[in-house]
mmCIF file of C-alpha atoms in Angstrom:
data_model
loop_
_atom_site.group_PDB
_atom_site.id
_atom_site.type_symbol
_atom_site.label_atom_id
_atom_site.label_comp_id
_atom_site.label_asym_id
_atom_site.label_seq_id
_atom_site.Cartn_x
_atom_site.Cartn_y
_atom_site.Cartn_z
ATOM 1 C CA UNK A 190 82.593 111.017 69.879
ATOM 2 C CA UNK A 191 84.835 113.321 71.154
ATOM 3 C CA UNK A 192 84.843 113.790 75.052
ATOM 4 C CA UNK A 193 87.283 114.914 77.919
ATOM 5 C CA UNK A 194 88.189 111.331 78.009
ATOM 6 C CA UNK A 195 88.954 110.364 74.408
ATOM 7 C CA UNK A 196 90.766 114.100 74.321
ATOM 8 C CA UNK A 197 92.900 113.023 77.163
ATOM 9 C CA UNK A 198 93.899 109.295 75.145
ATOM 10 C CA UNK A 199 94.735 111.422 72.209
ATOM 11 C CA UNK A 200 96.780 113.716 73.862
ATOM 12 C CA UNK A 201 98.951 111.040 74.631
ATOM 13 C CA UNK A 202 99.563 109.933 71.019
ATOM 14 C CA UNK A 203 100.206 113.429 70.292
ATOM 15 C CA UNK A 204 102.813 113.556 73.001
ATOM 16 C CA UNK A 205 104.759 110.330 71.331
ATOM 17 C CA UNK A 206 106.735 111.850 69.616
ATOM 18 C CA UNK A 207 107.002 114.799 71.594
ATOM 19 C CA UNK A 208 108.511 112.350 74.111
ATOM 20 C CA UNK A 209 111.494 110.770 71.751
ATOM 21 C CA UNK A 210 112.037 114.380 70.812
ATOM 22 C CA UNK A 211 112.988 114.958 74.075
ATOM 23 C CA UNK A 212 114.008 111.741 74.921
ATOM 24 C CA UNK A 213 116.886 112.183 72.477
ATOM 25 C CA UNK A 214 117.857 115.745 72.940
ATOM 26 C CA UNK A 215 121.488 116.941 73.650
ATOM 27 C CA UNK A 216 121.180 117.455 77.428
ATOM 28 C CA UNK A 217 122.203 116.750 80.573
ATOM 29 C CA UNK A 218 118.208 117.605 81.403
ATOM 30 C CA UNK A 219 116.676 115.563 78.743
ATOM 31 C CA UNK A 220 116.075 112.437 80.548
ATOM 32 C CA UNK A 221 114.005 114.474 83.002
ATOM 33 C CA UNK A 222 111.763 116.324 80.945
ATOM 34 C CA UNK A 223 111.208 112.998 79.429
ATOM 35 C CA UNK A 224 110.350 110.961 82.662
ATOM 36 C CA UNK A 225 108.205 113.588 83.261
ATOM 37 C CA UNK A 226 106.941 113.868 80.062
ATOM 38 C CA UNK A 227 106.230 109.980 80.660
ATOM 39 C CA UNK A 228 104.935 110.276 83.925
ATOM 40 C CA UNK A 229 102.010 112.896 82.449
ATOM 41 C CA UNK A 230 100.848 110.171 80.080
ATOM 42 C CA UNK A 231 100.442 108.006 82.862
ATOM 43 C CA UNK A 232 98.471 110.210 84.662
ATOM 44 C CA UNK A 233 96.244 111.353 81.826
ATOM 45 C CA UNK A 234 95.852 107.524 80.862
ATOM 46 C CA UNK A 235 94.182 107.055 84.790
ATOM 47 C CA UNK A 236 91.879 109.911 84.374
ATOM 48 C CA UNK A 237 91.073 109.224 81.292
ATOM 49 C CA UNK A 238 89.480 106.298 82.365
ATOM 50 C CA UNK A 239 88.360 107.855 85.623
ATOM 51 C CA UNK A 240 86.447 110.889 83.558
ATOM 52 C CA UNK A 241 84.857 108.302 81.560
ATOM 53 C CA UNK A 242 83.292 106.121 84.242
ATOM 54 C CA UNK A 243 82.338 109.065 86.071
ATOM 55 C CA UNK A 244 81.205 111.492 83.488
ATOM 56 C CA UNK A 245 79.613 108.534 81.628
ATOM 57 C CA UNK A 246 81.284 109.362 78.700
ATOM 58 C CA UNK A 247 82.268 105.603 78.107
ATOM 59 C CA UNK A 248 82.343 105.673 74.626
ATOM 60 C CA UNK A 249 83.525 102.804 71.041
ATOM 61 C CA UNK A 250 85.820 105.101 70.268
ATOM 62 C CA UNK A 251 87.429 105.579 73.822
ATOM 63 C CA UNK A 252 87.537 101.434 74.141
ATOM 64 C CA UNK A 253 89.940 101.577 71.069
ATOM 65 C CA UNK A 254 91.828 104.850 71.833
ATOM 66 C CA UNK A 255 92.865 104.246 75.640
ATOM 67 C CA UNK A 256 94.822 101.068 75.002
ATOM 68 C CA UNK A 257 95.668 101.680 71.620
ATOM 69 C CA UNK A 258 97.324 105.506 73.205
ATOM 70 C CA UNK A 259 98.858 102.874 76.183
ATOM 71 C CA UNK A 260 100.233 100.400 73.713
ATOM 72 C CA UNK A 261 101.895 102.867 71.178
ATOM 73 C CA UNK A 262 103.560 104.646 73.985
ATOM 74 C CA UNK A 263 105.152 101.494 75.547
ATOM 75 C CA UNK A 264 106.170 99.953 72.218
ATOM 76 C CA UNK A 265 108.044 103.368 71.629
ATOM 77 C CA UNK A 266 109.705 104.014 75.137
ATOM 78 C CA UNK A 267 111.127 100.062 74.529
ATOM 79 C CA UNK A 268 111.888 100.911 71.159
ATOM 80 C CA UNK A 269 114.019 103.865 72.155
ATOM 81 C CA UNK A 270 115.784 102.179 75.088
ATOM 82 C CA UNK A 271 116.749 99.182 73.433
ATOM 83 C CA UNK A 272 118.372 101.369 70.708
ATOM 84 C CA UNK A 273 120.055 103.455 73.697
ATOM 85 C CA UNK A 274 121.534 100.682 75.112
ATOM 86 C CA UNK A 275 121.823 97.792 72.473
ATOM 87 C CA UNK A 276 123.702 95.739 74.508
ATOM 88 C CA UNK A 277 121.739 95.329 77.763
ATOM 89 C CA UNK A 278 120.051 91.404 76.932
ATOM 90 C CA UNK A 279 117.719 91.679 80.033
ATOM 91 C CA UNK A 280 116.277 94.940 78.533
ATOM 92 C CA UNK A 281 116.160 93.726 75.060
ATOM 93 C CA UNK A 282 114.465 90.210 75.666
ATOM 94 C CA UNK A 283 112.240 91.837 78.005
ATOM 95 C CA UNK A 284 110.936 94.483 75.312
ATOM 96 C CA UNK A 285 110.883 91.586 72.945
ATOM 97 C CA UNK A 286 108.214 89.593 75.176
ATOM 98 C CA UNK A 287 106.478 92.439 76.223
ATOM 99 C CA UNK A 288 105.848 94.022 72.421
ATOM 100 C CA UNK A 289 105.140 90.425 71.461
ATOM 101 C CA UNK A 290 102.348 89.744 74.430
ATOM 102 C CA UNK A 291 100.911 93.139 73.627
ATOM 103 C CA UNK A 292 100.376 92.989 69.963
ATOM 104 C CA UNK A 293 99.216 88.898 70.408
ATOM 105 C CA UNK A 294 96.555 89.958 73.266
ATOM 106 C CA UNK A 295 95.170 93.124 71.248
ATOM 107 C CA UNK A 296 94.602 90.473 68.702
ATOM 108 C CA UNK A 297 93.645 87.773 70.782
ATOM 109 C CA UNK A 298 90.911 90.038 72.281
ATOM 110 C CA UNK A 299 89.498 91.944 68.493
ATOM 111 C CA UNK A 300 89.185 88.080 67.386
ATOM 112 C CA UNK A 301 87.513 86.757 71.067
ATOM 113 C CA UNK A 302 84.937 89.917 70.276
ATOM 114 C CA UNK A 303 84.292 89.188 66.799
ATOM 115 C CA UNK A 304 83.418 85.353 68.502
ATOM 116 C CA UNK A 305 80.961 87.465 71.144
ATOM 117 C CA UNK A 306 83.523 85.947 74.242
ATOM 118 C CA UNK A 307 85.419 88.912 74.705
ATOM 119 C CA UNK A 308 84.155 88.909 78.698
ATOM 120 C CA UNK A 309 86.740 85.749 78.315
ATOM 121 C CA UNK A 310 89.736 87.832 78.181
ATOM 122 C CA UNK A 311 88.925 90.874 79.794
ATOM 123 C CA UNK A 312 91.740 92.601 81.818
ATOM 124 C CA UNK A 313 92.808 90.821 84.569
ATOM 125 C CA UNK A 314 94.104 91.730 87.827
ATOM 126 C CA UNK A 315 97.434 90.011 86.414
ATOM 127 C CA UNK A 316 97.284 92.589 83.665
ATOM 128 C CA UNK A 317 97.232 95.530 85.922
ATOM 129 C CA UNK A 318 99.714 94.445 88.247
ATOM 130 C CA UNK A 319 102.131 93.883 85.198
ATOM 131 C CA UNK A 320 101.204 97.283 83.581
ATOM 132 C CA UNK A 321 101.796 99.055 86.925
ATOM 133 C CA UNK A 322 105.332 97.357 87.329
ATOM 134 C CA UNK A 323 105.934 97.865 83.742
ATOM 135 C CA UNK A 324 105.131 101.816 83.730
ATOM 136 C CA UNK A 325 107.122 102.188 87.133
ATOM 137 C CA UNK A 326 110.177 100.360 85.149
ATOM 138 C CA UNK A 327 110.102 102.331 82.134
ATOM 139 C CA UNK A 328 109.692 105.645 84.051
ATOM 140 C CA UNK A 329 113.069 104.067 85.933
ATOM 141 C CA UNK A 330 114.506 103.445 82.770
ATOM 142 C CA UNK A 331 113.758 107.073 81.058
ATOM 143 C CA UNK A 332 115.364 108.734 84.123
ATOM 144 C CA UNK A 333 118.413 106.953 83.652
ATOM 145 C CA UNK A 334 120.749 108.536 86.745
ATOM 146 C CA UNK A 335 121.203 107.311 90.128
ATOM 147 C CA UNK A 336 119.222 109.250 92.188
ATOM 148 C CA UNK A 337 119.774 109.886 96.536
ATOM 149 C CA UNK A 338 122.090 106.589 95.998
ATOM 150 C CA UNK A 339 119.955 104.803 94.705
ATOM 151 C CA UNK A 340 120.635 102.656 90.886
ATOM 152 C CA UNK A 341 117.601 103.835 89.515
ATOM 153 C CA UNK A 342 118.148 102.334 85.687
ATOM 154 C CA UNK A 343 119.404 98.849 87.695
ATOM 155 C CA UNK A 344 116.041 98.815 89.777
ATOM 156 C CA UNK A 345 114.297 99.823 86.402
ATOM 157 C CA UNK A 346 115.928 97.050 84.612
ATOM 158 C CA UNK A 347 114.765 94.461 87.764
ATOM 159 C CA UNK A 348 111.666 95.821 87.545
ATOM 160 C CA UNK A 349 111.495 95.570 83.514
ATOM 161 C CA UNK A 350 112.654 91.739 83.906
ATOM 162 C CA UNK A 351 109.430 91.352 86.107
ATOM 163 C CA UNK A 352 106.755 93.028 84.228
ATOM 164 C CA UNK A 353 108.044 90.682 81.503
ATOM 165 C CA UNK A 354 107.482 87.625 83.166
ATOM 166 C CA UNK A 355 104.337 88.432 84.591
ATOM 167 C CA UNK A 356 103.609 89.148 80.728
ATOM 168 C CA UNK A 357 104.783 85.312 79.932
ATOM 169 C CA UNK A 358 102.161 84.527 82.895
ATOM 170 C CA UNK A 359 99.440 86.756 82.111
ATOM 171 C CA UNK A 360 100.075 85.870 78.212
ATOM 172 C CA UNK A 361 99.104 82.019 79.291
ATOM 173 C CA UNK A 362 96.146 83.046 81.454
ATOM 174 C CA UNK A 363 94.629 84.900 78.448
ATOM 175 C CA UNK A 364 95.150 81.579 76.399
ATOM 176 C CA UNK A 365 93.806 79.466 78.698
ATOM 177 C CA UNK A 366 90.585 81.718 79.190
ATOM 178 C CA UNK A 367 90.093 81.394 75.508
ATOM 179 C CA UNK A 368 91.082 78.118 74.894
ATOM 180 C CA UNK A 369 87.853 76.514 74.546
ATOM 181 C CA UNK A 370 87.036 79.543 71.629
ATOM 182 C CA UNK A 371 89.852 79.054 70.179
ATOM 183 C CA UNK A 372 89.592 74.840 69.654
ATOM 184 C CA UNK A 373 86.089 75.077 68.639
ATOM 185 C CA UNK A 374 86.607 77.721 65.798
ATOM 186 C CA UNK A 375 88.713 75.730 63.624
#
């Protein structure tokens, strides 16, 4: 069904590669159009859900496009900064355990439905916490430049580091919810 809400999720796989466009244009301005680029998938990704709670517009389709739309812009945005600076290790192990938690928790979760427990490993408050720090970090990140003396891309990088480990954590949590699912279905 197509809705305000599942509009606004696809916008934001329509403005993927929008955003490395931009992301990787000649410019001294290029790193700002693409924060903000960034920063208007974020937004559409909160009403998004917002419209669909209170429009009741909830919809199968929506349930696979938000977080699928959330996912795919992460994985690129780490994709894209660990090939603009190959040589920052905190940035590149933390994209490598955040990729790796999201693609294992997607799957985790289709497989927990499939058993009828998916209430085991809905999103937790863990989850949101990490997703905020996460989209604060990569918004950081995409800026780049020191802004009013502050090291933005250093605090981005901090914050990355974070969101990572509260991955690792969150990661666990979502085994351990399932764990009982997951011994009893071999």
């Amino acid at each position: 069904m197509i809705n305000i809400p599942n509009s606004l999720s696809m916008i934001r796989i329509v403005l993927i590669p929008v955003f490395a466009y931009v992301y990787y244009m000649p410019y001294e301005w290029s790193h700002i159009a693409a924060t903000v680029l960034f920063t208007v998938a974020g937004i559409t990704d909160w009403f998004d859900g917002y419209l669909a709670r209170r429009l009741g517009q909830q919809s199968h389709l929506g349930a696979i496009l938000d977080p699928l739309a959330d996912k795919l812009m992460v994985v690129v945005v780490l994709i894209l900064l660990v090939a603009d600076n190959p040589h920052n290790n905190w940035l590149l192990f933390s994209a490598v355990i955040i990729i790796t938690r999201e693609i294992f928790i997607a799957t985790l979760r289709e497989w927990m439905a499939e058993q009828g427990e998916s209430s085991k490993v809905a999103v937790s408050y863990a989850g949101k916490v990490k997703t905020a720090l996460q989209m604060i970090a990569l918004g950081f990140l995409i800026f780049k430049h020191d802004l009013l003396g502050l090291p933005v891309y250093l605090i981005g990088i901090i914050l990355l580091v974070i969101a990572a480990l509260l991955s690792l954590i969150s990661m666990i949590n979502y085994i351990y919810a399932a764990r009982d699912t997951i011994r009893n279905s071999g």
